[in-house]
Amino acid sequence: MREIAFIKQNKEKWLQFESAIKEKNISYPEELSKLYLHLINDLAFAQTYYKKSKLVVYLNHLTILAFQKIYKSKKEEKNRVLQFFLLDVPLLFYHYKKYIYYSFIIFGVSVGIGLISAIYDDSFVRLILSDGYVNQTLENIKEGNPTAVYKSGSNWGSFIGITFNNLYVGLKAFVFGITGGIGTAYVMLYNGIMLGSFQYFFAKHGVLLQSVKGIWIHGAMEIFAIVMEGAIGLMLGASIIFPKTFKRLDSFKRGMRDGIKMMIATFPFTIAAGFLEGFVSRYGNDMPTVLAFFIILSTLSLISYYFLIYPHKVVAKITSDSSLV
């Protein structure tokens, strides 16, 4: 069957379902389950014969909406917090996954700009990091402790101060999405350039390994969370510029609602990064290199799994789970 004919044959059914699910007009779980079964069949057919079509994306989205309604209609009590982090948020990150790709690209290019600029302009690092910071770090390098800045202050004071600062940066990346994503891109550009020039500065002075041990114990989660927050800000901007079939205000409200949920999911990782910076990173250069890299790779694996891999697993389970209907 040609795709146009398939759409024409089923379009009314899909639109009725979409309207019913959003307006909460489905009264009986049995009725919803029946619709879900039809959607699963239509999705499987579309995935087989129209793999590269936007129809697959649309039907997949409807299927996810159906699953969420079925899940909530179960009689047994579920832990709402666990459902939020293990189902609701991963589905949102899957739905908006293209903005994660955009965010990684923007941040990666920004790091490259910072690196190249620092290589070809000796004054660039001072412009980005300030003379005071550079001079203090040079003194620390001479004393054999290039990341001594992370040992300043108390554990709890550093943890609280750093965590609030990181939350502020993340919220700024998100809220600046109201500029159509331009403000978000600027936040990511600045932080990426700073990171690229920062790391080259240490490499230039022969202390790259020490800097990695002292910075990336907390930086793996911190930087990854910023990229995710940037993706959320880009999504919010797109909801304003590209409302699709929604009214622009309705699209913005939807983007804001989904964005807030996604932002909440980044907070535990941002707080964890602050804890590591306040209590662990200060000992990075004193611990065995193997242990430092174990912490770095473990934290990076954890946050990567949750935001990049787990959402796909959730969707795969939804589309293949026939026991719900």
GROMACS .gro file of C-alpha atoms in nm:
model
  325
    1MET     CA    1   0.000   0.000   0.000
    2ARG     CA    2   0.132   0.346  -0.086
    3GLU     CA    3   0.196   0.576   0.208
    4ILE     CA    4  -0.061   0.835   0.094
    5ALA     CA    5  -0.331   0.568   0.077
    6PHE     CA    6  -0.231   0.432   0.418
    7ILE     CA    7  -0.255   0.779   0.572
    8LYS     CA    8  -0.588   0.851   0.405
    9GLN     CA    9  -0.728   0.522   0.532
   10ASN     CA   10  -0.627   0.578   0.894
   11LYS     CA   11  -0.596   0.954   0.934
   12GLU     CA   12  -0.938   1.006   1.089
   13LYS     CA   13  -0.876   0.733   1.346
   14TRP     CA   14  -0.542   0.883   1.448
   15LEU     CA   15  -0.679   1.235   1.477
   16GLN     CA   16  -0.974   1.115   1.687
   17PHE     CA   17  -0.738   0.932   1.917
   18GLU     CA   18  -0.502   1.229   1.947
   19SER     CA   19  -0.793   1.459   2.031
   20ALA     CA   20  -0.940   1.215   2.282
   21ILE     CA   21  -0.614   1.147   2.460
   22LYS     CA   22  -0.526   1.516   2.496
   23GLU     CA   23  -0.875   1.618   2.605
   24LYS     CA   24  -0.909   1.315   2.835
   25ASN     CA   25  -1.229   1.196   2.666
   26ILE     CA   26  -1.153   0.824   2.697
   27SER     CA   27  -1.346   0.688   2.991
   28TYR     CA   28  -1.266   0.316   2.991
   29PRO     CA   29  -0.921   0.151   3.002
   30GLU     CA   30  -1.053  -0.123   2.769
   31GLU     CA   31  -1.131   0.135   2.502
   32LEU     CA   32  -0.785   0.287   2.539
   33SER     CA   33  -0.621  -0.055   2.521
   34LYS     CA   34  -0.808  -0.130   2.199
   35LEU     CA   35  -0.688   0.194   2.046
   36TYR     CA   36  -0.335   0.120   2.167
   37LEU     CA   37  -0.340  -0.216   1.991
   38HIS     CA   38  -0.447  -0.050   1.665
   39LEU     CA   39  -0.168   0.205   1.702
   40ILE     CA   40   0.092  -0.064   1.766
   41ASN     CA   41  -0.015  -0.242   1.447
   42ASP     CA   42  -0.013   0.080   1.244
   43LEU     CA   43   0.328   0.175   1.383
   44ALA     CA   44   0.474  -0.168   1.301
   45PHE     CA   45   0.337  -0.141   0.946
   46ALA     CA   46   0.480   0.209   0.902
   47GLN     CA   47   0.819   0.107   1.041
   48THR     CA   48   0.831  -0.177   0.791
   49TYR     CA   49   0.724   0.003   0.473
   50TYR     CA   50   0.786   0.375   0.540
   51LYS     CA   51   1.101   0.370   0.755
   52LYS     CA   52   1.223   0.721   0.672
   53SER     CA   53   0.882   0.884   0.681
   54LYS     CA   54   0.772   1.140   0.940
   55LEU     CA   55   0.466   0.921   0.981
   56VAL     CA   56   0.674   0.680   1.191
   57VAL     CA   57   0.768   0.964   1.427
   58TYR     CA   58   0.405   1.075   1.454
   59LEU     CA   59   0.269   0.725   1.526
   60ASN     CA   60   0.548   0.659   1.773
   61HIS     CA   61   0.451   0.976   1.959
   62LEU     CA   62   0.084   0.870   1.971
   63THR     CA   63   0.184   0.526   2.094
   64ILE     CA   64   0.383   0.680   2.377
   65LEU     CA   65   0.086   0.898   2.474
   66ALA     CA   66  -0.135   0.589   2.480
   67PHE     CA   67   0.110   0.396   2.694
   68GLN     CA   68   0.130   0.680   2.944
   69LYS     CA   69  -0.250   0.687   2.977
   70ILE     CA   70  -0.266   0.310   3.020
   71TYR     CA   71   0.011   0.320   3.274
   72LYS     CA   72  -0.170   0.583   3.477
   73SER     CA   73  -0.500   0.396   3.457
   74LYS     CA   74  -0.365   0.090   3.639
   75LYS     CA   75  -0.533   0.032   3.974
   76GLU     CA   76  -0.221  -0.053   4.173
   77GLU     CA   77  -0.038   0.236   4.339
   78LYS     CA   78   0.288   0.338   4.181
   79ASN     CA   79   0.564   0.556   4.316
   80ARG     CA   80   0.500   0.883   4.133
   81VAL     CA   81   0.858   1.007   4.174
   82LEU     CA   82   1.003   0.689   4.026
   83GLN     CA   83   0.751   0.703   3.741
   84PHE     CA   84   0.855   1.060   3.671
   85PHE     CA   85   1.226   0.980   3.645
   86LEU     CA   86   1.199   0.630   3.496
   87LEU     CA   87   0.916   0.682   3.247
   88ASP     CA   88   0.787   1.035   3.194
   89VAL     CA   89   1.120   1.214   3.156
   90PRO     CA   90   1.295   0.948   2.943
   91LEU     CA   91   1.001   0.959   2.701
   92LEU     CA   92   1.039   1.335   2.674
   93PHE     CA   93   1.412   1.312   2.608
   94TYR     CA   94   1.344   1.051   2.342
   95HIS     CA   95   1.078   1.268   2.181
   96TYR     CA   96   1.311   1.569   2.170
   97LYS     CA   97   1.631   1.374   2.100
   98LYS     CA   98   1.725   1.578   1.793
   99TYR     CA   99   1.784   1.880   2.017
  100ILE     CA  100   2.036   1.675   2.214
  101TYR     CA  101   2.226   1.618   1.891
  102TYR     CA  102   2.214   1.989   1.811
  103SER     CA  103   2.335   2.073   2.160
  104PHE     CA  104   2.633   1.838   2.136
  105ILE     CA  105   2.726   1.986   1.799
  106ILE     CA  106   2.709   2.345   1.925
  107PHE     CA  107   2.907   2.264   2.239
  108GLY     CA  108   3.164   2.057   2.049
  109VAL     CA  109   3.221   2.337   1.797
  110SER     CA  110   3.252   2.584   2.086
  111VAL     CA  111   3.520   2.373   2.256
  112GLY     CA  112   3.704   2.356   1.924
  113ILE     CA  113   3.689   2.735   1.889
  114GLY     CA  114   3.830   2.778   2.239
  115LEU     CA  115   4.107   2.526   2.175
  116ILE     CA  116   4.215   2.674   1.840
  117SER     CA  117   4.195   3.030   1.969
  118ALA     CA  118   4.416   2.945   2.266
  119ILE     CA  119   4.668   2.772   2.041
  120TYR     CA  120   4.709   3.070   1.808
  121ASP     CA  121   4.665   3.354   2.058
  122ASP     CA  122   4.855   3.346   2.388
  123SER     CA  123   4.640   3.624   2.533
  124PHE     CA  124   4.311   3.446   2.462
  125VAL     CA  125   4.317   3.236   2.780
  126ARG     CA  126   4.360   3.547   2.991
  127LEU     CA  127   4.073   3.713   2.807
  128ILE     CA  128   3.842   3.421   2.886
  129LEU     CA  129   3.961   3.316   3.232
  130SER     CA  130   4.088   3.653   3.364
  131ASP     CA  131   4.444   3.754   3.458
  132GLY     CA  132   4.389   3.676   3.824
  133TYR     CA  133   4.285   3.318   3.763
  134VAL     CA  134   4.565   3.254   3.513
  135ASN     CA  135   4.833   3.401   3.740
  136GLN     CA  136   4.710   3.201   4.039
  137THR     CA  137   4.702   2.880   3.835
  138LEU     CA  138   5.056   2.941   3.707
  139GLU     CA  139   5.169   2.972   4.068
  140ASN     CA  140   4.989   2.650   4.153
  141ILE     CA  141   5.159   2.473   3.863
  142LYS     CA  142   5.501   2.588   3.986
  143GLU     CA  143   5.417   2.451   4.329
  144GLY     CA  144   5.325   2.116   4.177
  145ASN     CA  145   4.949   2.137   4.236
  146PRO     CA  146   4.788   2.277   3.918
  147THR     CA  147   4.428   2.230   4.037
  148ALA     CA  148   4.480   2.367   4.388
  149VAL     CA  149   4.189   2.606   4.326
  150TYR     CA  150   3.954   2.316   4.398
  151LYS     CA  151   4.106   2.279   4.747
  152SER     CA  152   4.017   2.630   4.853
  153GLY     CA  153   3.732   2.675   5.096
  154SER     CA  154   3.554   2.415   5.306
  155ASN     CA  155   3.396   2.100   5.166
  156TRP     CA  156   3.041   2.208   5.242
  157GLY     CA  157   3.097   2.568   5.142
  158SER     CA  158   3.241   2.464   4.806
  159PHE     CA  159   2.966   2.209   4.751
  160ILE     CA  160   2.683   2.456   4.817
  161GLY     CA  161   2.839   2.747   4.628
  162ILE     CA  162   2.936   2.541   4.324
  163THR     CA  163   2.601   2.363   4.310
  164PHE     CA  164   2.404   2.688   4.311
  165ASN     CA  165   2.630   2.831   4.042
  166ASN     CA  166   2.586   2.523   3.821
  167LEU     CA  167   2.210   2.527   3.871
  168TYR     CA  168   2.211   2.895   3.773
  169VAL     CA  169   2.404   2.822   3.452
  170GLY     CA  170   2.167   2.538   3.363
  171LEU     CA  171   1.853   2.742   3.430
  172LYS     CA  172   1.996   3.028   3.228
  173ALA     CA  173   2.059   2.795   2.933
  174PHE     CA  174   1.697   2.682   2.956
  175VAL     CA  175   1.525   3.015   3.014
  176PHE     CA  176   1.727   3.185   2.741
  177GLY     CA  177   1.547   2.950   2.503
  178ILE     CA  178   1.270   3.212   2.493
  179THR     CA  179   1.498   3.410   2.260
  180GLY     CA  180   1.436   3.144   1.998
  181GLY     CA  181   1.736   2.947   2.121
  182ILE     CA  182   1.987   3.224   2.046
  183GLY     CA  183   2.048   3.296   2.415
  184THR     CA  184   2.088   2.925   2.486
  185ALA     CA  185   2.341   2.890   2.205
  186TYR     CA  186   2.535   3.184   2.352
  187VAL     CA  187   2.550   3.022   2.698
  188MET     CA  188   2.680   2.701   2.543
  189LEU     CA  189   2.922   2.888   2.318
  190TYR     CA  190   3.075   3.073   2.612
  191ASN     CA  191   3.108   2.763   2.832
  192GLY     CA  192   3.245   2.553   2.546
  193ILE     CA  193   3.506   2.815   2.451
  194MET     CA  194   3.605   2.845   2.816
  195LEU     CA  195   3.647   2.467   2.846
  196GLY     CA  196   3.854   2.436   2.528
  197SER     CA  197   4.092   2.719   2.618
  198PHE     CA  198   4.105   2.602   2.981
  199GLN     CA  199   4.219   2.251   2.893
  200TYR     CA  200   4.474   2.373   2.639
  201PHE     CA  201   4.619   2.603   2.902
  202PHE     CA  202   4.702   2.303   3.122
  203ALA     CA  203   4.827   2.095   2.827
  204LYS     CA  204   5.058   2.378   2.719
  205HIS     CA  205   5.221   2.378   3.063
  206GLY     CA  206   5.263   1.999   3.070
  207VAL     CA  207   5.006   1.921   3.339
  208LEU     CA  208   4.720   1.783   3.129
  209LEU     CA  209   4.693   1.456   3.324
  210GLN     CA  210   4.685   1.635   3.659
  211SER     CA  211   4.420   1.873   3.529
  212VAL     CA  212   4.206   1.585   3.404
  213LYS     CA  213   4.225   1.415   3.744
  214GLY     CA  214   4.140   1.736   3.923
  215ILE     CA  215   3.867   1.865   3.690
  216TRP     CA  216   3.686   1.579   3.524
  217ILE     CA  217   3.598   1.389   3.841
  218HIS     CA  218   3.314   1.638   3.874
  219GLY     CA  219   3.333   1.780   3.521
  220ALA     CA  220   3.201   1.469   3.346
  221MET     CA  221   2.858   1.515   3.505
  222GLU     CA  222   2.872   1.893   3.517
  223ILE     CA  223   2.954   1.944   3.148
  224PHE     CA  224   2.718   1.670   3.030
  225ALA     CA  225   2.435   1.824   3.233
  226ILE     CA  226   2.503   2.164   3.074
  227VAL     CA  227   2.476   2.007   2.728
  228MET     CA  228   2.141   1.850   2.826
  229GLU     CA  229   2.017   2.182   2.964
  230GLY     CA  230   2.126   2.345   2.642
  231ALA     CA  231   1.923   2.090   2.448
  232ILE     CA  232   1.618   2.176   2.658
  233GLY     CA  233   1.669   2.546   2.590
  234LEU     CA  234   1.693   2.478   2.215
  235MET     CA  235   1.372   2.276   2.235
  236LEU     CA  236   1.199   2.567   2.407
  237GLY     CA  237   1.322   2.804   2.137
  238ALA     CA  238   1.198   2.571   1.864
  239SER     CA  239   0.854   2.556   2.028
  240ILE     CA  240   0.828   2.930   1.967
  241ILE     CA  241   0.978   2.948   1.618
  242PHE     CA  242   0.830   2.624   1.482
  243PRO     CA  243   0.486   2.574   1.641
  244LYS     CA  244   0.389   2.321   1.371
  245THR     CA  245   0.016   2.246   1.393
  246PHE     CA  246  -0.022   2.423   1.729
  247LYS     CA  247  -0.100   2.787   1.790
  248ARG     CA  248   0.227   2.961   1.878
  249LEU     CA  249   0.122   3.030   2.238
  250ASP     CA  250   0.002   2.672   2.288
  251SER     CA  251   0.327   2.541   2.141
  252PHE     CA  252   0.527   2.763   2.378
  253LYS     CA  253   0.323   2.645   2.679
  254ARG     CA  254   0.383   2.286   2.576
  255GLY     CA  255   0.756   2.348   2.532
  256MET     CA  256   0.777   2.523   2.869
  257ARG     CA  257   0.586   2.243   3.045
  258ASP     CA  258   0.799   1.968   2.894
  259GLY     CA  259   1.115   2.171   2.944
  260ILE     CA  260   1.053   2.218   3.317
  261LYS     CA  261   1.007   1.843   3.359
  262MET     CA  262   1.328   1.773   3.169
  263MET     CA  263   1.518   2.036   3.367
  264ILE     CA  264   1.413   1.877   3.696
  265ALA     CA  265   1.570   1.552   3.576
  266THR     CA  266   1.908   1.724   3.530
  267PHE     CA  267   1.914   1.864   3.884
  268PRO     CA  268   2.024   1.541   4.062
  269PHE     CA  269   2.324   1.516   3.829
  270THR     CA  270   2.412   1.883   3.876
  271ILE     CA  271   2.391   1.841   4.254
  272ALA     CA  272   2.601   1.523   4.234
  273ALA     CA  273   2.862   1.712   4.031
  274GLY     CA  274   2.870   1.984   4.297
  275PHE     CA  275   2.916   1.722   4.568
  276LEU     CA  276   3.204   1.561   4.380
  277GLU     CA  277   3.369   1.899   4.325
  278GLY     CA  278   3.335   1.994   4.690
  279PHE     CA  279   3.435   1.662   4.847
  280VAL     CA  280   3.628   1.452   4.593
  281SER     CA  281   3.793   1.662   4.318
  282ARG     CA  282   4.020   1.835   4.571
  283TYR     CA  283   4.187   1.498   4.627
  284GLY     CA  284   4.208   1.409   4.257
  285ASN     CA  285   4.583   1.461   4.222
  286ASP     CA  286   4.652   1.273   4.545
  287MET     CA  287   4.461   0.959   4.446
  288PRO     CA  288   4.588   0.685   4.211
  289THR     CA  289   4.530   0.764   3.845
  290VAL     CA  290   4.332   0.441   3.804
  291LEU     CA  291   4.089   0.543   4.077
  292ALA     CA  292   4.048   0.893   3.934
  293PHE     CA  293   3.969   0.759   3.588
  294PHE     CA  294   3.735   0.500   3.735
  295ILE     CA  295   3.531   0.780   3.897
  296ILE     CA  296   3.537   0.987   3.579
  297LEU     CA  297   3.427   0.701   3.353
  298SER     CA  298   3.165   0.582   3.604
  299THR     CA  299   2.998   0.923   3.633
  300LEU     CA  300   3.016   0.978   3.257
  301SER     CA  301   2.866   0.634   3.192
  302LEU     CA  302   2.584   0.691   3.440
  303ILE     CA  303   2.468   1.024   3.299
  304SER     CA  304   2.520   0.911   2.938
  305TYR     CA  305   2.311   0.600   2.997
  306TYR     CA  306   2.024   0.791   3.154
  307PHE     CA  307   1.995   1.062   2.888
  308LEU     CA  308   2.113   0.885   2.573
  309ILE     CA  309   2.052   0.510   2.604
  310TYR     CA  310   1.777   0.454   2.860
  311PRO     CA  311   1.510   0.660   2.672
  312HIS     CA  312   1.554   0.432   2.369
  313LYS     CA  313   1.516   0.125   2.591
  314VAL     CA  314   1.195   0.264   2.741
  315VAL     CA  315   1.046   0.331   2.397
  316ALA     CA  316   1.158  -0.009   2.268
  317LYS     CA  317   0.984  -0.174   2.565
  318ILE     CA  318   0.667   0.025   2.506
  319THR     CA  319   0.643  -0.063   2.138
  320SER     CA  320   0.709  -0.432   2.198
  321ASP     CA  321   0.512  -0.485   2.519
  322SER     CA  322   0.190  -0.662   2.417
  323SER     CA  323   0.106  -0.765   2.772
  324LEU     CA  324  -0.055  -0.425   2.836
  325VAL     CA  325  -0.339  -0.480   2.593
   0.00000   0.00000   0.00000
